[in-house]
């Protein structure tokens, strides 16, 4: 196999099955999120109820994350993923029934909302298991020497499914209605469940089966906080998402600052995603393993610059370019971060490390939206976005100066070591 083969991971049949499974699952999940938001707002006409959707999901996802990581490290990964997908299919079926007039035609709006929030809460519980399970399963499907390539393809698939799923959901609601759109989601999730069994069961590599929850979580947390490369990468991503999250304010910019309406709003959203997806595909041909630490710092610094430019811009074309390059830099940092996690995490600890990662990134997404909204209320949207970009730059400089391990990180040494092990 060629050393820099951009299709190395795709030459493994099980990994292709995994990518198809992940695309179907994330595509359906993204559709479902959009449809839920649409339905809840249609029922209430109150944006506060939209905020409650995120709250209902993040509470169980955050509080269960570490425990979920412990369970993932103790159990067989293929079957655990199948259980999670089966449970998710029940949520999709439940949401379909809650939007079908033949079932809830005479229900009060409040009762329908309670049931929707209950299913979203259950989805948040499942979310705490999905990330660690998928992260751990990838490492059991591909050889260690092609982890970076596998991480790139997996991240690209996730991003593409997220974008296209959300886009398709909007059109589908208009074409066939909410209930039939959720029926499509149920079909996609069922399809993902069926092809899960095309992946063989994997060995459990944790030597400490039966270890107490308390001890297991303590060991996992100690590992993350003592590994400067992993901790630095997670912290950078958390701060960038927390302070650089412009997505929550894009509708404000589209309507009140750039005055480009709903079509311009769509272009602004799409520009971020297009930048990320293009970059992640390019990195399959141009690996970013050499001097990965410096590239991670530079990419997130560049992300901060893009956010500042966007916040200061009053020109639509400049705003689109700024968001596009924010997507480019975010795509680079995502690939490097996932590669660091895959290469630096021992097999028996993948579930717990992925859980800590989901706590860092997952919570910062919701908190970032809240921070952006609050800062925009106090400072105004443009100043709030510029402030977030400046905070991102300050964090990058501080971590780059203090964390020598991350700054000098070169992943080619880790990959060469894996090559030598497998020769």
mmCIF file of C-alpha atoms in Angstrom:
data_model
loop_
_atom_site.group_PDB
_atom_site.id
_atom_site.type_symbol
_atom_site.label_atom_id
_atom_site.label_comp_id
_atom_site.label_asym_id
_atom_site.label_seq_id
_atom_site.Cartn_x
_atom_site.Cartn_y
_atom_site.Cartn_z
ATOM 1 C CA UNK A 1 0.000 0.000 0.000
ATOM 2 C CA UNK A 2 1.334 3.419 -0.937
ATOM 3 C CA UNK A 3 2.435 5.543 1.936
ATOM 4 C CA UNK A 4 0.190 8.512 1.153
ATOM 5 C CA UNK A 5 -2.628 6.616 -0.512
ATOM 6 C CA UNK A 6 -5.660 8.992 -0.236
ATOM 7 C CA UNK A 7 -8.024 6.011 -0.565
ATOM 8 C CA UNK A 8 -6.245 3.739 1.911
ATOM 9 C CA UNK A 9 -9.189 3.427 4.306
ATOM 10 C CA UNK A 10 -11.689 3.089 1.451
ATOM 11 C CA UNK A 11 -9.928 -0.078 0.309
ATOM 12 C CA UNK A 12 -11.249 -1.807 3.427
ATOM 13 C CA UNK A 13 -14.729 -3.209 2.772
ATOM 14 C CA UNK A 14 -15.906 -2.943 6.371
ATOM 15 C CA UNK A 15 -14.883 0.705 6.535
ATOM 16 C CA UNK A 16 -16.984 1.467 3.445
ATOM 17 C CA UNK A 17 -19.924 -0.222 5.170
ATOM 18 C CA UNK A 18 -19.227 1.892 8.243
ATOM 19 C CA UNK A 19 -19.207 5.108 6.162
ATOM 20 C CA UNK A 20 -22.516 4.180 4.521
ATOM 21 C CA UNK A 21 -23.988 3.433 7.943
ATOM 22 C CA UNK A 22 -22.706 6.712 9.363
ATOM 23 C CA UNK A 23 -23.941 8.763 6.421
ATOM 24 C CA UNK A 24 -27.461 7.289 6.638
ATOM 25 C CA UNK A 25 -27.574 7.773 10.398
ATOM 26 C CA UNK A 26 -26.259 11.360 10.465
ATOM 27 C CA UNK A 27 -28.334 12.344 7.418
ATOM 28 C CA UNK A 28 -31.445 11.107 9.236
ATOM 29 C CA UNK A 29 -30.423 12.696 12.538
ATOM 30 C CA UNK A 30 -29.845 16.062 10.843
ATOM 31 C CA UNK A 31 -33.197 15.843 9.065
ATOM 32 C CA UNK A 32 -34.926 15.013 12.318
ATOM 33 C CA UNK A 33 -33.421 17.983 14.166
ATOM 34 C CA UNK A 34 -34.583 20.421 11.471
ATOM 35 C CA UNK A 35 -38.076 18.910 11.364
ATOM 36 C CA UNK A 36 -38.444 19.024 15.148
ATOM 37 C CA UNK A 37 -37.498 22.711 15.195
ATOM 38 C CA UNK A 38 -39.969 23.427 12.402
ATOM 39 C CA UNK A 39 -42.799 21.517 14.084
ATOM 40 C CA UNK A 40 -42.240 22.988 17.545
ATOM 41 C CA UNK A 41 -42.198 26.540 16.209
ATOM 42 C CA UNK A 42 -45.256 25.835 14.049
ATOM 43 C CA UNK A 43 -47.112 24.646 17.154
ATOM 44 C CA UNK A 44 -46.032 27.470 19.491
ATOM 45 C CA UNK A 45 -44.822 30.471 17.438
ATOM 46 C CA UNK A 46 -42.507 31.109 20.400
ATOM 47 C CA UNK A 47 -38.669 30.984 19.998
ATOM 48 C CA UNK A 48 -38.300 30.084 23.674
ATOM 49 C CA UNK A 49 -39.654 26.618 22.903
ATOM 50 C CA UNK A 50 -36.899 26.211 20.302
ATOM 51 C CA UNK A 51 -34.296 26.923 22.986
ATOM 52 C CA UNK A 52 -35.816 24.201 25.122
ATOM 53 C CA UNK A 53 -35.079 21.626 22.394
ATOM 54 C CA UNK A 54 -31.318 22.136 22.805
ATOM 55 C CA UNK A 55 -31.656 22.162 26.577
ATOM 56 C CA UNK A 56 -33.583 18.875 26.588
ATOM 57 C CA UNK A 57 -30.839 17.249 24.529
ATOM 58 C CA UNK A 58 -27.702 18.653 26.146
ATOM 59 C CA UNK A 59 -28.667 17.872 29.761
ATOM 60 C CA UNK A 60 -28.664 14.058 29.397
ATOM 61 C CA UNK A 61 -25.867 14.111 26.790
ATOM 62 C CA UNK A 62 -23.533 16.029 29.115
ATOM 63 C CA UNK A 63 -24.428 14.369 32.417
ATOM 64 C CA UNK A 64 -24.237 10.828 30.974
ATOM 65 C CA UNK A 65 -21.089 11.324 28.869
ATOM 66 C CA UNK A 66 -18.481 9.916 31.251
ATOM 67 C CA UNK A 67 -20.646 6.971 32.322
ATOM 68 C CA UNK A 68 -21.323 6.197 28.649
ATOM 69 C CA UNK A 69 -17.577 6.168 27.963
ATOM 70 C CA UNK A 70 -17.097 3.640 30.762
ATOM 71 C CA UNK A 71 -19.818 1.382 29.300
ATOM 72 C CA UNK A 72 -18.375 1.631 25.776
ATOM 73 C CA UNK A 73 -14.930 0.552 26.999
ATOM 74 C CA UNK A 74 -16.496 -2.451 28.747
ATOM 75 C CA UNK A 75 -18.724 -3.715 25.916
ATOM 76 C CA UNK A 76 -18.449 -5.111 22.382
ATOM 77 C CA UNK A 77 -18.719 -2.137 20.031
ATOM 78 C CA UNK A 78 -20.682 -3.463 17.016
ATOM 79 C CA UNK A 79 -23.566 -4.774 19.088
ATOM 80 C CA UNK A 80 -23.580 -1.667 21.290
ATOM 81 C CA UNK A 81 -23.885 0.524 18.191
ATOM 82 C CA UNK A 82 -26.740 -1.662 16.934
ATOM 83 C CA UNK A 83 -28.567 -1.239 20.246
ATOM 84 C CA UNK A 84 -28.147 2.549 20.072
ATOM 85 C CA UNK A 85 -29.429 2.693 16.482
ATOM 86 C CA UNK A 86 -32.404 0.469 17.347
ATOM 87 C CA UNK A 87 -33.298 2.800 20.218
ATOM 88 C CA UNK A 88 -32.907 5.813 17.912
ATOM 89 C CA UNK A 89 -35.313 4.201 15.447
ATOM 90 C CA UNK A 90 -37.940 4.108 18.197
ATOM 91 C CA UNK A 91 -37.467 7.858 18.701
ATOM 92 C CA UNK A 92 -37.917 8.463 14.975
ATOM 93 C CA UNK A 93 -41.025 6.295 14.916
ATOM 94 C CA UNK A 94 -42.406 8.135 17.957
ATOM 95 C CA UNK A 95 -41.843 11.539 16.352
ATOM 96 C CA UNK A 96 -43.528 10.369 13.161
ATOM 97 C CA UNK A 97 -46.596 9.273 15.138
ATOM 98 C CA UNK A 98 -46.633 12.585 17.043
ATOM 99 C CA UNK A 99 -46.894 14.509 13.769
ATOM 100 C CA UNK A 100 -49.434 12.208 12.110
ATOM 101 C CA UNK A 101 -52.950 13.652 12.319
ATOM 102 C CA UNK A 102 -54.517 10.205 12.524
ATOM 103 C CA UNK A 103 -52.724 9.674 15.844
ATOM 104 C CA UNK A 104 -52.671 13.135 17.447
ATOM 105 C CA UNK A 105 -55.491 14.857 15.598
ATOM 106 C CA UNK A 106 -57.375 15.543 18.831
ATOM 107 C CA UNK A 107 -54.411 15.982 21.182
ATOM 108 C CA UNK A 108 -53.768 19.284 22.897
ATOM 109 C CA UNK A 109 -50.689 21.151 21.705
ATOM 110 C CA UNK A 110 -49.121 21.057 25.154
ATOM 111 C CA UNK A 111 -49.354 17.256 25.329
ATOM 112 C CA UNK A 112 -47.720 16.892 21.921
ATOM 113 C CA UNK A 113 -44.900 19.201 23.029
ATOM 114 C CA UNK A 114 -44.328 17.233 26.225
ATOM 115 C CA UNK A 115 -44.003 14.029 24.208
ATOM 116 C CA UNK A 116 -41.632 15.638 21.683
ATOM 117 C CA UNK A 117 -39.404 16.961 24.471
ATOM 118 C CA UNK A 118 -39.417 13.546 26.146
ATOM 119 C CA UNK A 119 -38.195 11.897 22.940
ATOM 120 C CA UNK A 120 -35.562 14.615 22.450
ATOM 121 C CA UNK A 121 -34.376 13.995 26.031
ATOM 122 C CA UNK A 122 -34.073 10.266 25.283
ATOM 123 C CA UNK A 123 -32.155 11.197 22.125
ATOM 124 C CA UNK A 124 -29.705 13.203 24.227
ATOM 125 C CA UNK A 125 -29.157 10.117 26.364
ATOM 126 C CA UNK A 126 -28.354 8.092 23.228
ATOM 127 C CA UNK A 127 -26.103 10.864 21.929
ATOM 128 C CA UNK A 128 -23.782 10.302 24.890
ATOM 129 C CA UNK A 129 -23.238 6.709 23.655
ATOM 130 C CA UNK A 130 -23.063 7.277 19.902
ATOM 131 C CA UNK A 131 -19.858 9.355 19.810
ATOM 132 C CA UNK A 132 -17.669 7.071 21.969
ATOM 133 C CA UNK A 133 -19.006 3.926 20.270
ATOM 134 C CA UNK A 134 -18.347 5.173 16.735
ATOM 135 C CA UNK A 135 -14.918 6.563 17.683
ATOM 136 C CA UNK A 136 -13.938 3.219 19.224
ATOM 137 C CA UNK A 137 -15.327 1.151 16.337
ATOM 138 C CA UNK A 138 -13.281 2.989 13.688
ATOM 139 C CA UNK A 139 -10.081 1.965 15.480
ATOM 140 C CA UNK A 140 -11.160 -1.685 15.343
ATOM 141 C CA UNK A 141 -11.990 -1.629 11.630
ATOM 142 C CA UNK A 142 -8.834 -0.075 10.120
ATOM 143 C CA UNK A 143 -5.122 -0.697 10.848
ATOM 144 C CA UNK A 144 -3.475 1.887 13.058
ATOM 145 C CA UNK A 145 -1.162 3.115 10.298
ATOM 146 C CA UNK A 146 -4.119 4.501 8.314
ATOM 147 C CA UNK A 147 -5.973 6.070 11.266
ATOM 148 C CA UNK A 148 -5.363 9.592 9.884
ATOM 149 C CA UNK A 149 -6.851 8.679 6.509
ATOM 150 C CA UNK A 150 -9.819 6.941 8.151
ATOM 151 C CA UNK A 151 -10.407 9.897 10.471
ATOM 152 C CA UNK A 152 -10.443 12.257 7.490
ATOM 153 C CA UNK A 153 -12.970 10.195 5.527
ATOM 154 C CA UNK A 154 -15.127 9.686 8.605
ATOM 155 C CA UNK A 155 -15.152 13.417 9.431
ATOM 156 C CA UNK A 156 -15.900 14.295 5.794
ATOM 157 C CA UNK A 157 -18.797 11.829 5.729
ATOM 158 C CA UNK A 158 -20.207 13.254 8.962
ATOM 159 C CA UNK A 159 -19.959 16.833 7.699
ATOM 160 C CA UNK A 160 -21.461 16.031 4.305
ATOM 161 C CA UNK A 161 -24.348 14.123 5.893
ATOM 162 C CA UNK A 162 -25.024 16.931 8.352
ATOM 163 C CA UNK A 163 -25.205 19.576 5.631
ATOM 164 C CA UNK A 164 -27.186 17.590 3.055
ATOM 165 C CA UNK A 165 -29.534 16.160 5.677
ATOM 166 C CA UNK A 166 -30.478 19.597 6.968
ATOM 167 C CA UNK A 167 -30.861 20.919 3.408
ATOM 168 C CA UNK A 168 -33.023 17.998 2.277
ATOM 169 C CA UNK A 169 -35.233 18.285 5.365
ATOM 170 C CA UNK A 170 -36.194 21.838 4.457
ATOM 171 C CA UNK A 171 -37.249 20.848 0.954
ATOM 172 C CA UNK A 172 -38.935 17.663 2.143
ATOM 173 C CA UNK A 173 -41.167 19.530 4.607
ATOM 174 C CA UNK A 174 -42.356 21.697 1.720
ATOM 175 C CA UNK A 175 -42.814 18.782 -0.695
ATOM 176 C CA UNK A 176 -44.410 16.045 1.428
ATOM 177 C CA UNK A 177 -45.056 17.481 4.894
ATOM 178 C CA UNK A 178 -43.629 16.963 8.370
ATOM 179 C CA UNK A 179 -45.050 13.503 9.087
ATOM 180 C CA UNK A 180 -43.857 11.918 5.824
ATOM 181 C CA UNK A 181 -40.443 13.555 6.229
ATOM 182 C CA UNK A 182 -40.104 11.902 9.640
ATOM 183 C CA UNK A 183 -41.170 8.643 8.025
ATOM 184 C CA UNK A 184 -38.137 8.998 5.719
ATOM 185 C CA UNK A 185 -35.962 9.523 8.801
ATOM 186 C CA UNK A 186 -37.329 6.298 10.302
ATOM 187 C CA UNK A 187 -36.544 4.451 7.057
ATOM 188 C CA UNK A 188 -32.968 5.797 7.005
ATOM 189 C CA UNK A 189 -32.330 4.785 10.604
ATOM 190 C CA UNK A 190 -33.765 1.311 9.967
ATOM 191 C CA UNK A 191 -31.476 0.984 6.939
ATOM 192 C CA UNK A 192 -28.489 1.984 9.094
ATOM 193 C CA UNK A 193 -29.481 -0.654 11.664
ATOM 194 C CA UNK A 194 -29.646 -3.397 9.044
ATOM 195 C CA UNK A 195 -26.234 -2.671 7.544
ATOM 196 C CA UNK A 196 -24.666 -2.476 11.001
ATOM 197 C CA UNK A 197 -24.698 -6.267 10.991
ATOM 198 C CA UNK A 198 -22.519 -6.280 7.876
ATOM 199 C CA UNK A 199 -19.727 -5.302 10.271
ATOM 200 C CA UNK A 200 -18.263 -8.191 12.221
ATOM 201 C CA UNK A 201 -18.271 -8.247 16.004
ATOM 202 C CA UNK A 202 -15.046 -6.833 17.420
ATOM 203 C CA UNK A 203 -12.881 -7.971 20.343
ATOM 204 C CA UNK A 204 -13.027 -6.099 23.635
ATOM 205 C CA UNK A 205 -9.494 -4.773 24.185
ATOM 206 C CA UNK A 206 -10.015 -3.434 27.700
ATOM 207 C CA UNK A 207 -7.982 -5.569 30.148
ATOM 208 C CA UNK A 208 -9.983 -4.215 33.101
ATOM 209 C CA UNK A 209 -13.408 -5.702 32.435
ATOM 210 C CA UNK A 210 -15.566 -5.371 35.538
ATOM 211 C CA UNK A 211 -13.621 -2.386 36.844
ATOM 212 C CA UNK A 212 -15.696 -0.158 39.106
ATOM 213 C CA UNK A 213 -17.281 2.888 37.488
ATOM 214 C CA UNK A 214 -15.538 5.303 39.850
ATOM 215 C CA UNK A 215 -12.071 3.908 39.212
ATOM 216 C CA UNK A 216 -12.686 3.658 35.464
ATOM 217 C CA UNK A 217 -13.778 7.294 35.182
ATOM 218 C CA UNK A 218 -10.887 8.487 37.348
ATOM 219 C CA UNK A 219 -8.339 6.696 35.149
ATOM 220 C CA UNK A 220 -9.935 8.105 31.984
ATOM 221 C CA UNK A 221 -9.960 11.686 33.250
ATOM 222 C CA UNK A 222 -6.399 11.418 34.531
ATOM 223 C CA UNK A 223 -5.246 10.209 31.122
ATOM 224 C CA UNK A 224 -6.899 13.098 29.244
ATOM 225 C CA UNK A 225 -5.698 15.808 31.639
ATOM 226 C CA UNK A 226 -2.160 14.433 31.757
ATOM 227 C CA UNK A 227 -1.791 14.119 27.978
ATOM 228 C CA UNK A 228 -0.858 17.608 26.838
ATOM 229 C CA UNK A 229 -1.438 16.908 23.135
ATOM 230 C CA UNK A 230 -4.993 15.662 23.645
ATOM 231 C CA UNK A 231 -5.883 18.240 26.293
ATOM 232 C CA UNK A 232 -4.492 21.085 24.190
ATOM 233 C CA UNK A 233 -6.412 19.963 21.089
ATOM 234 C CA UNK A 234 -9.679 19.625 23.022
ATOM 235 C CA UNK A 235 -9.262 22.981 24.736
ATOM 236 C CA UNK A 236 -8.541 24.773 21.471
ATOM 237 C CA UNK A 237 -11.606 23.295 19.835
ATOM 238 C CA UNK A 238 -13.813 24.089 22.817
ATOM 239 C CA UNK A 239 -12.739 27.741 22.933
ATOM 240 C CA UNK A 240 -13.081 28.166 19.161
ATOM 241 C CA UNK A 241 -16.623 26.763 19.247
ATOM 242 C CA UNK A 242 -17.539 28.646 22.420
ATOM 243 C CA UNK A 243 -16.370 32.106 21.352
ATOM 244 C CA UNK A 244 -16.236 31.736 17.571
ATOM 245 C CA UNK A 245 -19.740 30.376 17.098
ATOM 246 C CA UNK A 246 -21.207 32.808 14.567
ATOM 247 C CA UNK A 247 -23.856 30.369 13.327
ATOM 248 C CA UNK A 248 -26.302 31.334 16.066
ATOM 249 C CA UNK A 249 -26.221 34.950 14.836
ATOM 250 C CA UNK A 250 -26.268 34.402 11.062
ATOM 251 C CA UNK A 251 -29.976 35.145 10.811
ATOM 252 C CA UNK A 252 -29.367 38.509 12.546
ATOM 253 C CA UNK A 253 -26.606 39.404 10.091
ATOM 254 C CA UNK A 254 -28.647 38.276 7.087
ATOM 255 C CA UNK A 255 -31.723 40.290 8.069
ATOM 256 C CA UNK A 256 -30.462 43.388 9.870
ATOM 257 C CA UNK A 257 -26.810 44.019 8.932
ATOM 258 C CA UNK A 258 -26.200 42.644 5.439
ATOM 259 C CA UNK A 259 -29.902 42.836 4.521
ATOM 260 C CA UNK A 260 -29.796 39.862 2.140
ATOM 261 C CA UNK A 261 -32.959 38.025 3.221
ATOM 262 C CA UNK A 262 -33.580 34.278 3.412
ATOM 263 C CA UNK A 263 -31.602 33.438 0.260
ATOM 264 C CA UNK A 264 -28.558 35.287 1.567
ATOM 265 C CA UNK A 265 -29.026 33.500 4.893
ATOM 266 C CA UNK A 266 -28.840 30.187 3.051
ATOM 267 C CA UNK A 267 -25.674 31.246 1.222
ATOM 268 C CA UNK A 268 -23.998 32.331 4.461
ATOM 269 C CA UNK A 269 -24.771 28.966 6.086
ATOM 270 C CA UNK A 270 -23.694 27.010 3.034
ATOM 271 C CA UNK A 271 -20.378 28.859 2.678
ATOM 272 C CA UNK A 272 -19.140 27.526 6.032
ATOM 273 C CA UNK A 273 -20.056 23.942 5.193
ATOM 274 C CA UNK A 274 -18.619 24.084 1.672
ATOM 275 C CA UNK A 275 -15.289 25.306 3.059
ATOM 276 C CA UNK A 276 -15.159 22.511 5.649
ATOM 277 C CA UNK A 277 -16.126 19.713 3.263
ATOM 278 C CA UNK A 278 -13.712 20.775 0.502
ATOM 279 C CA UNK A 279 -10.845 21.020 2.979
ATOM 280 C CA UNK A 280 -11.512 17.621 4.518
ATOM 281 C CA UNK A 281 -11.518 15.960 1.100
ATOM 282 C CA UNK A 282 -8.320 17.776 0.104
ATOM 283 C CA UNK A 283 -6.544 16.554 3.237
ATOM 284 C CA UNK A 284 -7.010 12.962 2.037
ATOM 285 C CA UNK A 285 -4.555 13.867 -0.771
ATOM 286 C CA UNK A 286 -2.440 16.302 1.227
ATOM 287 C CA UNK A 287 -2.056 14.827 4.731
ATOM 288 C CA UNK A 288 -1.569 17.275 7.588
ATOM 289 C CA UNK A 289 0.381 14.904 9.847
ATOM 290 C CA UNK A 290 3.769 16.620 9.608
ATOM 291 C CA UNK A 291 4.054 19.475 12.129
ATOM 292 C CA UNK A 292 0.436 18.763 13.054
ATOM 293 C CA UNK A 293 0.613 20.821 16.257
ATOM 294 C CA UNK A 294 1.735 23.982 14.476
ATOM 295 C CA UNK A 295 -0.868 23.441 11.747
ATOM 296 C CA UNK A 296 -3.596 23.037 14.364
ATOM 297 C CA UNK A 297 -2.595 26.292 16.074
ATOM 298 C CA UNK A 298 -2.343 28.148 12.753
ATOM 299 C CA UNK A 299 -5.698 26.838 11.528
ATOM 300 C CA UNK A 300 -7.566 27.921 14.652
ATOM 301 C CA UNK A 301 -5.734 31.279 14.639
ATOM 302 C CA UNK A 302 -6.882 31.668 11.035
ATOM 303 C CA UNK A 303 -10.398 30.737 12.131
ATOM 304 C CA UNK A 304 -10.326 33.568 14.664
ATOM 305 C CA UNK A 305 -9.179 36.045 11.990
ATOM 306 C CA UNK A 306 -12.040 34.951 9.704
ATOM 307 C CA UNK A 307 -14.567 35.467 12.499
ATOM 308 C CA UNK A 308 -13.252 38.993 13.149
ATOM 309 C CA UNK A 309 -13.463 39.843 9.426
ATOM 310 C CA UNK A 310 -17.027 38.521 9.285
ATOM 311 C CA UNK A 311 -18.053 40.515 12.339
ATOM 312 C CA UNK A 312 -16.600 43.744 10.908
ATOM 313 C CA UNK A 313 -17.859 43.236 7.348
ATOM 314 C CA UNK A 314 -20.785 45.168 5.895
ATOM 315 C CA UNK A 315 -20.289 43.656 2.428
ATOM 316 C CA UNK A 316 -22.103 40.432 1.549
ATOM 317 C CA UNK A 317 -19.337 39.019 -0.692
ATOM 318 C CA UNK A 318 -16.689 39.663 1.973
ATOM 319 C CA UNK A 319 -18.857 38.032 4.634
ATOM 320 C CA UNK A 320 -19.312 34.959 2.424
ATOM 321 C CA UNK A 321 -15.549 34.718 1.845
ATOM 322 C CA UNK A 322 -14.829 35.103 5.557
ATOM 323 C CA UNK A 323 -17.268 32.327 6.436
ATOM 324 C CA UNK A 324 -15.934 30.106 3.632
ATOM 325 C CA UNK A 325 -12.381 30.375 4.970
ATOM 326 C CA UNK A 326 -13.636 29.887 8.525
ATOM 327 C CA UNK A 327 -14.989 26.576 7.233
ATOM 328 C CA UNK A 328 -11.642 25.811 5.571
ATOM 329 C CA UNK A 329 -9.671 26.419 8.768
ATOM 330 C CA UNK A 330 -12.251 24.558 10.844
ATOM 331 C CA UNK A 331 -11.989 21.578 8.483
ATOM 332 C CA UNK A 332 -8.208 21.434 8.937
ATOM 333 C CA UNK A 333 -8.465 21.628 12.727
ATOM 334 C CA UNK A 334 -11.178 18.951 12.800
ATOM 335 C CA UNK A 335 -9.071 16.473 10.820
ATOM 336 C CA UNK A 336 -5.976 17.121 12.950
ATOM 337 C CA UNK A 337 -7.916 16.865 16.214
ATOM 338 C CA UNK A 338 -9.535 13.558 15.235
ATOM 339 C CA UNK A 339 -6.165 12.191 14.126
ATOM 340 C CA UNK A 340 -4.547 13.195 17.423
ATOM 341 C CA UNK A 341 -7.319 11.487 19.364
ATOM 342 C CA UNK A 342 -7.098 8.302 17.290
ATOM 343 C CA UNK A 343 -3.298 8.002 17.437
ATOM 344 C CA UNK A 344 -2.748 9.125 21.023
ATOM 345 C CA UNK A 345 -5.573 7.185 22.714
ATOM 346 C CA UNK A 346 -4.932 3.602 23.909
ATOM 347 C CA UNK A 347 -7.459 1.071 22.588
ATOM 348 C CA UNK A 348 -8.829 0.239 26.025
ATOM 349 C CA UNK A 349 -9.568 3.921 26.780
ATOM 350 C CA UNK A 350 -11.206 5.096 23.540
ATOM 351 C CA UNK A 351 -14.729 5.234 24.948
ATOM 352 C CA UNK A 352 -13.780 7.397 27.917
ATOM 353 C CA UNK A 353 -11.557 9.751 25.897
ATOM 354 C CA UNK A 354 -14.273 10.181 23.255
ATOM 355 C CA UNK A 355 -16.753 10.940 26.028
ATOM 356 C CA UNK A 356 -14.562 13.706 27.414
ATOM 357 C CA UNK A 357 -14.229 15.019 23.861
ATOM 358 C CA UNK A 358 -18.023 15.072 23.470
ATOM 359 C CA UNK A 359 -18.326 16.962 26.760
ATOM 360 C CA UNK A 360 -15.795 19.568 25.601
ATOM 361 C CA UNK A 361 -17.224 20.017 22.088
ATOM 362 C CA UNK A 362 -20.885 19.151 22.633
ATOM 363 C CA UNK A 363 -21.402 21.442 25.603
ATOM 364 C CA UNK A 364 -19.490 24.283 23.969
ATOM 365 C CA UNK A 365 -21.822 24.198 20.948
ATOM 366 C CA UNK A 366 -24.873 24.911 23.084
ATOM 367 C CA UNK A 367 -23.007 27.252 25.425
ATOM 368 C CA UNK A 368 -21.510 28.989 22.403
ATOM 369 C CA UNK A 369 -24.961 29.692 21.005
ATOM 370 C CA UNK A 370 -26.016 31.050 24.390
ATOM 371 C CA UNK A 371 -22.817 33.145 24.709
ATOM 372 C CA UNK A 372 -23.300 34.577 21.222
ATOM 373 C CA UNK A 373 -26.898 35.509 21.932
ATOM 374 C CA UNK A 374 -26.087 37.079 25.289
ATOM 375 C CA UNK A 375 -23.070 38.996 23.951
ATOM 376 C CA UNK A 376 -25.117 40.228 20.983
ATOM 377 C CA UNK A 377 -27.800 41.451 23.371
ATOM 378 C CA UNK A 378 -25.256 43.388 25.461
ATOM 379 C CA UNK A 379 -22.689 44.482 22.872
ATOM 380 C CA UNK A 380 -24.555 44.258 19.593
ATOM 381 C CA UNK A 381 -24.088 41.426 17.035
ATOM 382 C CA UNK A 382 -21.033 42.818 15.197
ATOM 383 C CA UNK A 383 -19.067 43.630 18.356
ATOM 384 C CA UNK A 384 -20.068 40.278 19.875
ATOM 385 C CA UNK A 385 -18.683 38.343 16.901
ATOM 386 C CA UNK A 386 -15.465 40.412 16.829
ATOM 387 C CA UNK A 387 -15.057 39.833 20.573
ATOM 388 C CA UNK A 388 -15.444 36.079 20.033
ATOM 389 C CA UNK A 389 -12.771 36.120 17.328
ATOM 390 C CA UNK A 390 -10.367 38.049 19.545
ATOM 391 C CA UNK A 391 -10.914 35.592 22.407
ATOM 392 C CA UNK A 392 -10.119 32.743 20.000
ATOM 393 C CA UNK A 393 -6.835 34.435 18.999
ATOM 394 C CA UNK A 394 -5.866 35.056 22.620
ATOM 395 C CA UNK A 395 -6.537 31.416 23.509
ATOM 396 C CA UNK A 396 -4.470 30.099 20.588
ATOM 397 C CA UNK A 397 -1.508 32.308 21.491
ATOM 398 C CA UNK A 398 -1.729 31.351 25.186
ATOM 399 C CA UNK A 399 -1.957 27.593 24.551
ATOM 400 C CA UNK A 400 0.712 27.740 21.845
ATOM 401 C CA UNK A 401 3.090 29.529 24.220
ATOM 402 C CA UNK A 402 2.445 27.262 27.230
ATOM 403 C CA UNK A 403 1.899 23.849 25.616
ATOM 404 C CA UNK A 404 5.230 22.911 24.045
ATOM 405 C CA UNK A 405 4.107 19.310 23.522
ATOM 406 C CA UNK A 406 1.220 20.393 21.318
ATOM 407 C CA UNK A 407 3.249 23.093 19.572
ATOM 408 C CA UNK A 408 5.951 20.619 18.510
ATOM 409 C CA UNK A 409 3.617 17.694 17.823
ATOM 410 C CA UNK A 410 4.468 15.769 14.644
ATOM 411 C CA UNK A 411 2.147 12.848 13.904
ATOM 412 C CA UNK A 412 4.368 11.355 11.189
ATOM 413 C CA UNK A 413 6.482 9.800 13.966
ATOM 414 C CA UNK A 414 3.423 8.069 15.424
ATOM 415 C CA UNK A 415 2.347 6.792 12.005
ATOM 416 C CA UNK A 416 5.853 5.506 11.201
ATOM 417 C CA UNK A 417 5.902 3.730 14.558
ATOM 418 C CA UNK A 418 2.620 2.013 13.641
ATOM 419 C CA UNK A 419 4.088 1.017 10.263
ATOM 420 C CA UNK A 420 7.075 -0.592 12.009
ATOM 421 C CA UNK A 421 4.786 -2.471 14.395
ATOM 422 C CA UNK A 422 2.802 -3.979 11.547
ATOM 423 C CA UNK A 423 5.761 -4.960 9.349
#
